[in-house]
Amino acid sequence: MKEREESLRKVKDEILNLKDSPLYAERVENKYLPVIGEGNHSAEIMFVGEAPGKNEAKTGRPFCGRAGKVLDELLLSVGIDRKDVYITNIVKDRPPSNRDPLPDEIALYAPFLDRQIEIIKPKVIATLGRFSMQYVMNRYGLDFELGVISRIHGQVFSAKNFKVVPLYHPASAIYNQHLLPTLKEDFKILKAV
Ligand code: URA
């Protein structure tokens, strides 16, 4: 257990010192923090979002803003306690003006996600949104199963060491009210897995 804590601390320290990142200047300019990840270090379920929003970058905590409220509601709807899961993003710093992460940014930060997965060893990875779906499925041998999120959300895919369940991003339910019932159904599948 101690080893796991130490490995995660090392990941954290490296991200804190990631001065080569094109997003590092955003931290300095806006007094933003990197968002490393939060939750149970032996979690069976790991949620992987896209990149921190403004609230997240201000606090250093993942999914603590509006999308986080939706995520909390979804977890509650199926009786999963937020403190039992681990929540992180592919990109650990906030892209300016909430834009989508760029391929170079994903390439730079993804190895930290890979290490978090290797250390925590979740049984299920729930990807939130298409960026994490594409990255995780491509990286872990499920590229042949990839499709548009509107088709493959809520399906369960088996990678070598864990299952992958692609989900819509919780923020999508803020703009598209009809996606909330879909997300709730998908969370039931996640709970069953
Ligand atoms: N959106 C994300 O993808 N991640 C967060 O942490 C918050 C909003």
mmCIF file of C-alpha atoms and ligand atoms in Angstrom:
data_model
loop_
_atom_site.group_PDB
_atom_site.id
_atom_site.type_symbol
_atom_site.label_atom_id
_atom_site.label_comp_id
_atom_site.label_asym_id
_atom_site.label_seq_id
_atom_site.Cartn_x
_atom_site.Cartn_y
_atom_site.Cartn_z
ATOM 1 C CA MET A 1 0.000 0.000 0.000
ATOM 2 C CA LYS A 2 2.827 2.356 0.928
ATOM 3 C CA GLU A 3 4.362 1.691 -2.476
ATOM 4 C CA ARG A 4 1.151 2.799 -4.181
ATOM 5 C CA GLU A 5 1.098 6.066 -2.208
ATOM 6 C CA GLU A 6 4.722 6.735 -3.039
ATOM 7 C CA SER A 7 4.245 6.033 -6.735
ATOM 8 C CA LEU A 8 1.249 8.358 -6.870
ATOM 9 C CA ARG A 9 3.166 11.040 -5.023
ATOM 10 C CA LYS A 10 5.927 10.772 -7.612
ATOM 11 C CA VAL A 11 3.391 11.228 -10.424
ATOM 12 C CA LYS A 12 2.024 14.270 -8.593
ATOM 13 C CA ASP A 13 5.459 15.818 -8.065
ATOM 14 C CA GLU A 14 6.349 15.368 -11.723
ATOM 15 C CA ILE A 15 3.128 17.040 -12.853
ATOM 16 C CA LEU A 16 3.696 19.898 -10.396
ATOM 17 C CA ASN A 17 7.100 20.457 -12.021
ATOM 18 C CA LEU A 18 5.940 20.103 -15.611
ATOM 19 C CA LYS A 19 7.364 23.419 -16.743
ATOM 20 C CA ASP A 20 7.738 22.149 -20.323
ATOM 21 C CA SER A 21 3.993 21.969 -20.734
ATOM 22 C CA PRO A 22 2.487 24.584 -23.058
ATOM 23 C CA LEU A 23 -0.240 24.926 -20.403
ATOM 24 C CA TYR A 24 2.195 25.714 -17.578
ATOM 25 C CA ALA A 25 1.986 29.464 -18.312
ATOM 26 C CA GLU A 26 -1.766 29.291 -17.639
ATOM 27 C CA ARG A 27 -1.019 28.107 -14.117
ATOM 28 C CA VAL A 28 1.280 31.019 -13.443
ATOM 29 C CA GLU A 29 -0.868 33.700 -15.106
ATOM 30 C CA ASN A 30 -4.144 32.677 -13.497
ATOM 31 C CA LYS A 31 -2.906 31.161 -10.237
ATOM 32 C CA TYR A 32 -4.309 27.842 -11.460
ATOM 33 C CA LEU A 33 -3.355 24.499 -9.995
ATOM 34 C CA PRO A 34 -2.819 21.286 -11.903
ATOM 35 C CA VAL A 35 -5.570 18.764 -11.242
ATOM 36 C CA ILE A 36 -3.876 15.463 -10.568
ATOM 37 C CA GLY A 37 -6.772 13.258 -9.496
ATOM 38 C CA GLU A 38 -8.712 12.473 -6.373
ATOM 39 C CA GLY A 39 -10.256 9.539 -4.599
ATOM 40 C CA ASN A 40 -9.542 6.052 -3.399
ATOM 41 C CA HIS A 41 -6.058 4.880 -4.353
ATOM 42 C CA SER A 42 -7.324 1.296 -4.516
ATOM 43 C CA ALA A 43 -10.528 2.187 -6.367
ATOM 44 C CA GLU A 44 -12.254 -0.426 -8.503
ATOM 45 C CA ILE A 45 -13.717 2.280 -10.725
ATOM 46 C CA MET A 46 -11.658 5.058 -12.266
ATOM 47 C CA PHE A 47 -13.355 7.944 -14.054
ATOM 48 C CA VAL A 48 -11.310 9.713 -16.705
ATOM 49 C CA GLY A 49 -12.468 13.132 -17.895
ATOM 50 C CA GLU A 50 -10.968 15.499 -20.394
ATOM 51 C CA ALA A 51 -9.235 18.455 -18.737
ATOM 52 C CA PRO A 52 -9.899 20.697 -15.743
ATOM 53 C CA GLY A 53 -12.387 23.528 -16.048
ATOM 54 C CA LYS A 54 -11.999 26.855 -14.269
ATOM 55 C CA ASN A 55 -13.329 25.718 -10.875
ATOM 56 C CA GLU A 56 -11.144 22.636 -11.007
ATOM 57 C CA ALA A 57 -8.019 24.638 -11.882
ATOM 58 C CA LYS A 58 -8.745 27.087 -9.054
ATOM 59 C CA THR A 59 -9.091 24.353 -6.454
ATOM 60 C CA GLY A 60 -6.907 21.565 -7.863
ATOM 61 C CA ARG A 61 -9.858 19.145 -7.572
ATOM 62 C CA PRO A 62 -11.425 17.253 -10.479
ATOM 63 C CA PHE A 63 -15.106 17.660 -11.287
ATOM 64 C CA CYS A 64 -15.932 20.183 -8.564
ATOM 65 C CA GLY A 65 -17.827 22.665 -10.795
ATOM 66 C CA ARG A 66 -21.076 22.331 -12.741
ATOM 67 C CA ALA A 67 -20.086 19.114 -14.525
ATOM 68 C CA GLY A 68 -19.011 17.785 -11.123
ATOM 69 C CA LYS A 69 -22.504 18.399 -9.728
ATOM 70 C CA VAL A 70 -23.922 16.278 -12.547
ATOM 71 C CA LEU A 71 -21.335 13.578 -11.861
ATOM 72 C CA ASP A 72 -22.249 13.634 -8.156
ATOM 73 C CA GLU A 73 -25.932 13.280 -9.041
ATOM 74 C CA LEU A 74 -25.169 10.333 -11.329
ATOM 75 C CA LEU A 75 -23.067 8.596 -8.672
ATOM 76 C CA LEU A 76 -25.800 9.155 -6.112
ATOM 77 C CA SER A 77 -28.441 7.791 -8.483
ATOM 78 C CA VAL A 78 -26.778 4.367 -8.423
ATOM 79 C CA GLY A 79 -25.491 4.464 -4.846
ATOM 80 C CA ILE A 80 -21.787 4.770 -5.636
ATOM 81 C CA ASP A 81 -19.880 6.832 -3.074
ATOM 82 C CA ARG A 82 -17.554 9.403 -4.637
ATOM 83 C CA LYS A 83 -14.881 8.609 -2.069
ATOM 84 C CA ASP A 84 -14.767 4.968 -3.199
ATOM 85 C CA VAL A 85 -13.821 5.813 -6.788
ATOM 86 C CA TYR A 86 -10.858 7.617 -8.337
ATOM 87 C CA ILE A 87 -11.503 10.606 -10.591
ATOM 88 C CA THR A 88 -8.967 12.165 -12.924
ATOM 89 C CA ASN A 89 -8.533 13.642 -16.420
ATOM 90 C CA ILE A 90 -6.229 12.979 -19.342
ATOM 91 C CA VAL A 91 -4.925 16.543 -19.422
ATOM 92 C CA LYS A 92 -4.014 17.813 -15.964
ATOM 93 C CA ASP A 93 -3.884 21.576 -16.651
ATOM 94 C CA ARG A 94 -6.684 23.816 -17.881
ATOM 95 C CA PRO A 95 -6.582 24.655 -21.602
ATOM 96 C CA PRO A 96 -7.240 28.390 -22.135
ATOM 97 C CA SER A 97 -10.857 29.499 -22.645
ATOM 98 C CA ASN A 98 -12.099 25.970 -22.076
ATOM 99 C CA ARG A 99 -11.032 24.881 -25.532
ATOM 100 C CA ASP A 100 -10.630 21.209 -26.420
ATOM 101 C CA PRO A 101 -7.258 19.714 -25.523
ATOM 102 C CA LEU A 102 -4.840 19.596 -28.465
ATOM 103 C CA PRO A 103 -3.276 16.316 -29.635
ATOM 104 C CA ASP A 104 0.151 17.461 -28.380
ATOM 105 C CA GLU A 105 -1.284 18.224 -24.957
ATOM 106 C CA ILE A 106 -2.943 14.822 -24.769
ATOM 107 C CA ALA A 107 0.332 13.183 -25.822
ATOM 108 C CA LEU A 108 2.246 15.086 -23.137
ATOM 109 C CA TYR A 109 -0.102 14.327 -20.234
ATOM 110 C CA ALA A 110 -1.385 10.851 -21.135
ATOM 111 C CA PRO A 111 1.661 8.983 -19.782
ATOM 112 C CA PHE A 112 0.729 10.306 -16.307
ATOM 113 C CA LEU A 113 -2.745 8.844 -16.733
ATOM 114 C CA ASP A 114 -1.193 5.546 -17.837
ATOM 115 C CA ARG A 115 0.902 5.510 -14.668
ATOM 116 C CA GLN A 116 -2.121 6.309 -12.496
ATOM 117 C CA ILE A 117 -3.947 3.381 -14.109
ATOM 118 C CA GLU A 118 -0.970 1.094 -13.560
ATOM 119 C CA ILE A 119 -0.626 2.084 -9.913
ATOM 120 C CA ILE A 120 -4.327 2.093 -8.935
ATOM 121 C CA LYS A 121 -5.214 -0.978 -11.019
ATOM 122 C CA PRO A 122 -8.940 -0.252 -11.415
ATOM 123 C CA LYS A 123 -11.244 -3.036 -12.554
ATOM 124 C CA VAL A 124 -13.281 -0.626 -14.633
ATOM 125 C CA ILE A 125 -12.351 2.589 -16.393
ATOM 126 C CA ALA A 126 -15.308 4.837 -17.158
ATOM 127 C CA THR A 127 -14.311 7.398 -19.751
ATOM 128 C CA LEU A 128 -16.177 10.701 -19.662
ATOM 129 C CA GLY A 129 -16.504 12.232 -23.114
ATOM 130 C CA ARG A 130 -14.972 11.433 -26.467
ATOM 131 C CA PHE A 131 -11.370 12.514 -25.791
ATOM 132 C CA SER A 132 -10.799 10.091 -22.951
ATOM 133 C CA MET A 133 -12.817 7.406 -24.760
ATOM 134 C CA GLN A 134 -10.585 7.702 -27.823
ATOM 135 C CA TYR A 135 -7.376 7.819 -25.842
ATOM 136 C CA VAL A 136 -8.137 4.927 -23.490
ATOM 137 C CA MET A 137 -9.593 2.651 -26.164
ATOM 138 C CA ASN A 138 -6.729 3.287 -28.584
ATOM 139 C CA ARG A 139 -4.093 2.923 -25.894
ATOM 140 C CA TYR A 140 -5.445 -0.289 -24.381
ATOM 141 C CA GLY A 141 -6.066 -2.377 -27.489
ATOM 142 C CA LEU A 142 -9.713 -1.527 -28.103
ATOM 143 C CA ASP A 143 -9.167 0.615 -31.197
ATOM 144 C CA PHE A 144 -11.092 -1.908 -33.316
ATOM 145 C CA GLU A 145 -14.156 -1.352 -31.090
ATOM 146 C CA LEU A 146 -14.021 2.441 -31.312
ATOM 147 C CA GLY A 147 -17.028 4.227 -32.718
ATOM 148 C CA VAL A 148 -18.809 7.491 -32.192
ATOM 149 C CA ILE A 149 -19.797 8.051 -28.588
ATOM 150 C CA SER A 150 -23.484 8.219 -29.506
ATOM 151 C CA ARG A 151 -23.226 4.587 -30.612
ATOM 152 C CA ILE A 152 -20.896 2.983 -28.071
ATOM 153 C CA HIS A 153 -21.736 4.821 -24.826
ATOM 154 C CA GLY A 154 -22.822 2.468 -22.064
ATOM 155 C CA GLN A 155 -21.231 -0.587 -23.680
ATOM 156 C CA VAL A 156 -18.719 -2.677 -21.787
ATOM 157 C CA PHE A 157 -15.398 -3.481 -23.481
ATOM 158 C CA SER A 158 -12.771 -5.829 -22.114
ATOM 159 C CA ALA A 159 -9.152 -4.679 -22.244
ATOM 160 C CA LYS A 160 -6.347 -6.863 -20.911
ATOM 161 C CA ASN A 161 -6.449 -5.736 -17.286
ATOM 162 C CA PHE A 162 -9.740 -3.908 -16.930
ATOM 163 C CA LYS A 163 -13.069 -3.182 -18.535
ATOM 164 C CA VAL A 164 -13.783 0.091 -20.288
ATOM 165 C CA VAL A 165 -17.202 1.740 -20.251
ATOM 166 C CA PRO A 166 -17.430 4.852 -22.438
ATOM 167 C CA LEU A 167 -19.857 7.423 -21.082
ATOM 168 C CA TYR A 168 -21.040 10.809 -22.245
ATOM 169 C CA HIS A 169 -19.301 13.699 -20.526
ATOM 170 C CA PRO A 170 -21.450 14.910 -17.575
ATOM 171 C CA ALA A 171 -21.227 18.473 -18.962
ATOM 172 C CA SER A 172 -23.139 17.308 -22.034
ATOM 173 C CA ALA A 173 -26.206 16.835 -19.795
ATOM 174 C CA ILE A 174 -26.014 20.528 -18.833
ATOM 175 C CA TYR A 175 -26.523 21.592 -22.443
ATOM 176 C CA ASN A 176 -28.650 18.634 -23.566
ATOM 177 C CA GLN A 177 -31.192 17.833 -20.886
ATOM 178 C CA HIS A 178 -32.260 14.661 -22.692
ATOM 179 C CA LEU A 179 -28.812 13.143 -22.104
ATOM 180 C CA LEU A 180 -29.296 12.979 -18.344
ATOM 181 C CA PRO A 181 -31.643 9.947 -18.465
ATOM 182 C CA THR A 182 -29.214 8.277 -20.905
ATOM 183 C CA LEU A 183 -26.322 8.914 -18.526
ATOM 184 C CA LYS A 184 -28.376 7.549 -15.636
ATOM 185 C CA GLU A 185 -29.060 4.342 -17.581
ATOM 186 C CA ASP A 186 -25.354 4.032 -18.416
ATOM 187 C CA PHE A 187 -24.429 4.500 -14.762
ATOM 188 C CA LYS A 188 -26.682 1.543 -13.921
ATOM 189 C CA ILE A 189 -24.613 -0.529 -16.358
ATOM 190 C CA LEU A 190 -21.426 0.742 -14.751
ATOM 191 C CA LYS A 191 -22.684 -0.207 -11.297
ATOM 192 C CA ALA A 192 -23.629 -3.682 -12.555
ATOM 193 C CA VAL A 193 -20.139 -4.212 -14.009
HETATM 194 N N1 URA B 1 -14.510 18.556 -17.144
HETATM 195 C C1 URA B 1 -13.567 17.598 -17.195
HETATM 196 O O1 URA B 1 -13.385 16.915 -18.197
HETATM 197 N N2 URA B 1 -12.836 17.418 -16.099
HETATM 198 C C2 URA B 1 -13.000 18.098 -14.969
HETATM 199 O O2 URA B 1 -12.291 17.847 -14.011
HETATM 200 C C3 URA B 1 -14.015 19.075 -14.950
HETATM 201 C C4 URA B 1 -14.745 19.287 -16.052
#
